[in-house]
Amino acid sequence: MSARIGVITFPGTLDDVDAARAAARSGAEAVPLWHGDADLKGVDAVIVPGGFSYGDYLRCGAIARFAPVMSSVIDAARGGLPVLGICNGFQILCEAGLLPGALVRNDKLHFVCKDQWLRVENNSTTWTTRYEHGAEVLIPLKSGEGGYVADQDTLDRLEGDGRVVFRYVGENPNGSRNDIAGISSADGRIVGLMPHPEHAIDALTGPSDDGLGMFYSAVDALTPLVTPA
């Protein structure tokens, strides 16, 4: 049986179709989840995709965090459900308290759209086991509020506990503290990152297929091991 990965759609979501395609490409069944419906449909994991949920009013992710579907996601994630937040999804996870810190306006006050090199700092999360530690991957980045910030104690804890999952390589594109591009929960089941792995699943249409490893990693973790007869 295939792993079932839910993909949420909010008003203003842009990348739900791409996230569903990436999940399906990795061998999972992509299950659509609607912002106004608290039913998670028995999925094994959830992707909170990128876009501009609710028009990014108030703060990016501040309204989406209170959507009925997110109430269920928060409860399920605290019970161990793997969750991946991409770009706006990362912002939503921070607003929901599932990940620490916040995402703020890029330091140069411009929207950034580029193919960005990242270094894999933690390959033991649910979403990164297919990567070699220290590998460099090329993933599209497109955001105006992508600067990761947190207080010094939180940054020290993330670094000390190995919870920085991805780090920007070369020029820091948005002023993120410690060049942080993505982080995880303490148990590694929840991951948020600003770049878009779902746009790097095919070298023909993206800069690489480096993003596909995140979705394969989740499928590996979710698919029960079958013992040969």
Short mmCIF file of C-alpha atoms in Angstrom, two decimals, residues 68-184:
data_model
loop_
_atom_site.label_atom_id
_atom_site.label_comp_id
_atom_site.label_asym_id
_atom_site.label_seq_id
_atom_site.Cartn_x
_atom_site.Cartn_y
_atom_site.Cartn_z
CA PRO A 68 -9.77 24.39 10.57
CA VAL A 69 -7.38 22.06 8.76
CA MET A 70 -4.44 23.48 10.70
CA SER A 71 -6.10 22.75 14.05
CA SER A 72 -6.08 19.09 13.03
CA VAL A 73 -2.54 19.29 11.66
CA ILE A 74 -1.25 20.83 14.88
CA ASP A 75 -2.84 18.12 17.01
CA ALA A 76 -1.66 15.33 14.69
CA ALA A 77 1.86 16.74 14.41
CA ARG A 78 2.17 16.85 18.19
CA GLY A 79 1.19 13.19 18.09
CA GLY A 80 3.95 12.32 15.63
CA LEU A 81 2.48 12.99 12.15
CA PRO A 82 5.27 14.04 9.75
CA VAL A 83 4.73 17.53 8.34
CA LEU A 84 6.67 19.45 5.69
CA GLY A 85 6.22 23.21 5.38
CA ILE A 86 7.53 24.82 2.20
CA CYS A 87 7.99 28.61 1.94
CA ASN A 88 4.58 29.96 3.06
CA GLY A 89 4.10 26.55 4.67
CA PHE A 90 7.25 27.15 6.75
CA GLN A 91 5.84 30.52 7.80
CA ILE A 92 2.56 28.83 8.79
CA LEU A 93 4.35 26.18 10.87
CA CYS A 94 6.24 28.90 12.73
CA GLU A 95 3.02 30.86 13.33
CA ALA A 96 1.41 27.65 14.59
CA GLY A 97 4.21 27.04 17.09
CA LEU A 98 5.24 23.74 15.50
CA LEU A 99 8.65 25.21 14.66
CA PRO A 100 10.50 27.99 16.51
CA GLY A 101 11.37 31.40 15.15
CA ALA A 102 9.80 33.48 12.41
CA LEU A 103 10.25 34.52 8.78
CA VAL A 104 10.57 38.24 8.11
CA ARG A 105 11.04 40.59 5.14
CA ASN A 106 14.17 39.88 3.12
CA ASP A 107 17.00 42.10 4.29
CA LYS A 108 17.32 43.92 0.94
CA LEU A 109 13.52 44.40 0.83
CA HIS A 110 13.18 42.73 -2.58
CA PHE A 111 11.41 39.58 -3.66
CA VAL A 112 14.06 36.96 -4.40
CA CYS A 113 13.55 34.45 -7.23
CA LYS A 114 16.58 32.33 -8.05
CA ASP A 115 18.00 28.82 -8.09
CA GLN A 116 19.74 28.51 -4.73
CA TRP A 117 22.43 26.12 -3.55
CA LEU A 118 21.79 24.58 -0.13
CA ARG A 119 23.91 22.36 2.10
CA VAL A 120 22.27 19.41 3.84
CA GLU A 121 23.12 19.82 7.52
CA ASN A 122 20.87 17.07 8.90
CA ASN A 123 20.04 13.92 6.95
CA SER A 124 18.32 12.09 9.79
CA THR A 125 14.90 13.79 9.63
CA THR A 126 11.85 12.09 8.17
CA TRP A 127 12.25 14.27 5.08
CA THR A 128 16.03 14.13 4.43
CA THR A 129 17.33 10.57 4.81
CA ARG A 130 17.92 10.19 1.07
CA TYR A 131 20.67 12.84 1.18
CA GLU A 132 24.30 12.56 2.20
CA HIS A 133 25.28 14.77 5.11
CA GLY A 134 27.03 17.84 3.70
CA ALA A 135 25.65 17.34 0.19
CA GLU A 136 24.93 20.49 -1.79
CA VAL A 137 21.62 20.64 -3.64
CA LEU A 138 20.17 23.16 -6.10
CA ILE A 139 16.62 24.22 -5.24
CA PRO A 140 14.52 27.19 -6.45
CA LEU A 141 13.91 29.99 -3.94
CA LYS A 142 11.10 32.52 -4.41
CA SER A 143 10.01 34.67 -1.50
CA GLY A 144 9.79 38.20 -0.18
CA GLU A 145 9.60 37.30 3.50
CA GLY A 146 12.16 34.55 3.77
CA GLY A 147 14.61 35.82 6.37
CA TYR A 148 14.71 33.34 9.25
CA VAL A 149 15.05 34.98 12.67
CA ALA A 150 15.01 33.75 16.25
CA ASP A 151 16.46 34.86 19.56
CA GLN A 152 20.03 33.83 20.33
CA ASP A 153 19.03 31.12 22.80
CA THR A 154 16.81 29.51 20.17
CA LEU A 155 19.53 29.71 17.54
CA ASP A 156 22.03 28.16 19.91
CA ARG A 157 19.59 25.36 20.72
CA LEU A 158 18.87 24.66 17.04
CA GLU A 159 22.57 24.55 16.23
CA GLY A 160 23.49 22.52 19.29
CA ASP A 161 20.73 19.97 18.74
CA GLY A 162 21.46 19.56 15.03
CA ARG A 163 18.06 20.92 14.03
CA VAL A 164 19.35 23.13 11.22
CA VAL A 165 18.40 20.96 8.23
CA PHE A 166 19.47 23.15 5.30
CA ARG A 167 21.83 26.11 5.10
CA TYR A 168 22.34 28.58 2.27
CA VAL A 169 25.61 28.15 0.38
CA GLY A 170 27.40 31.24 -0.95
CA GLU A 171 25.64 34.57 -0.65
CA ASN A 172 22.86 34.66 1.92
CA PRO A 173 19.82 35.59 -0.22
CA ASN A 174 17.55 37.04 2.47
CA GLY A 175 19.49 37.82 5.64
CA SER A 176 18.52 34.63 7.49
CA ARG A 177 20.36 34.25 10.78
CA ASN A 178 23.19 31.72 10.56
CA ASP A 179 22.38 31.27 6.84
CA ILE A 180 19.48 29.01 7.89
CA ALA A 181 17.28 27.80 5.03
CA GLY A 182 15.38 25.09 6.91
CA ILE A 183 14.94 23.64 10.39
CA SER A 184 13.25 20.69 12.07
#
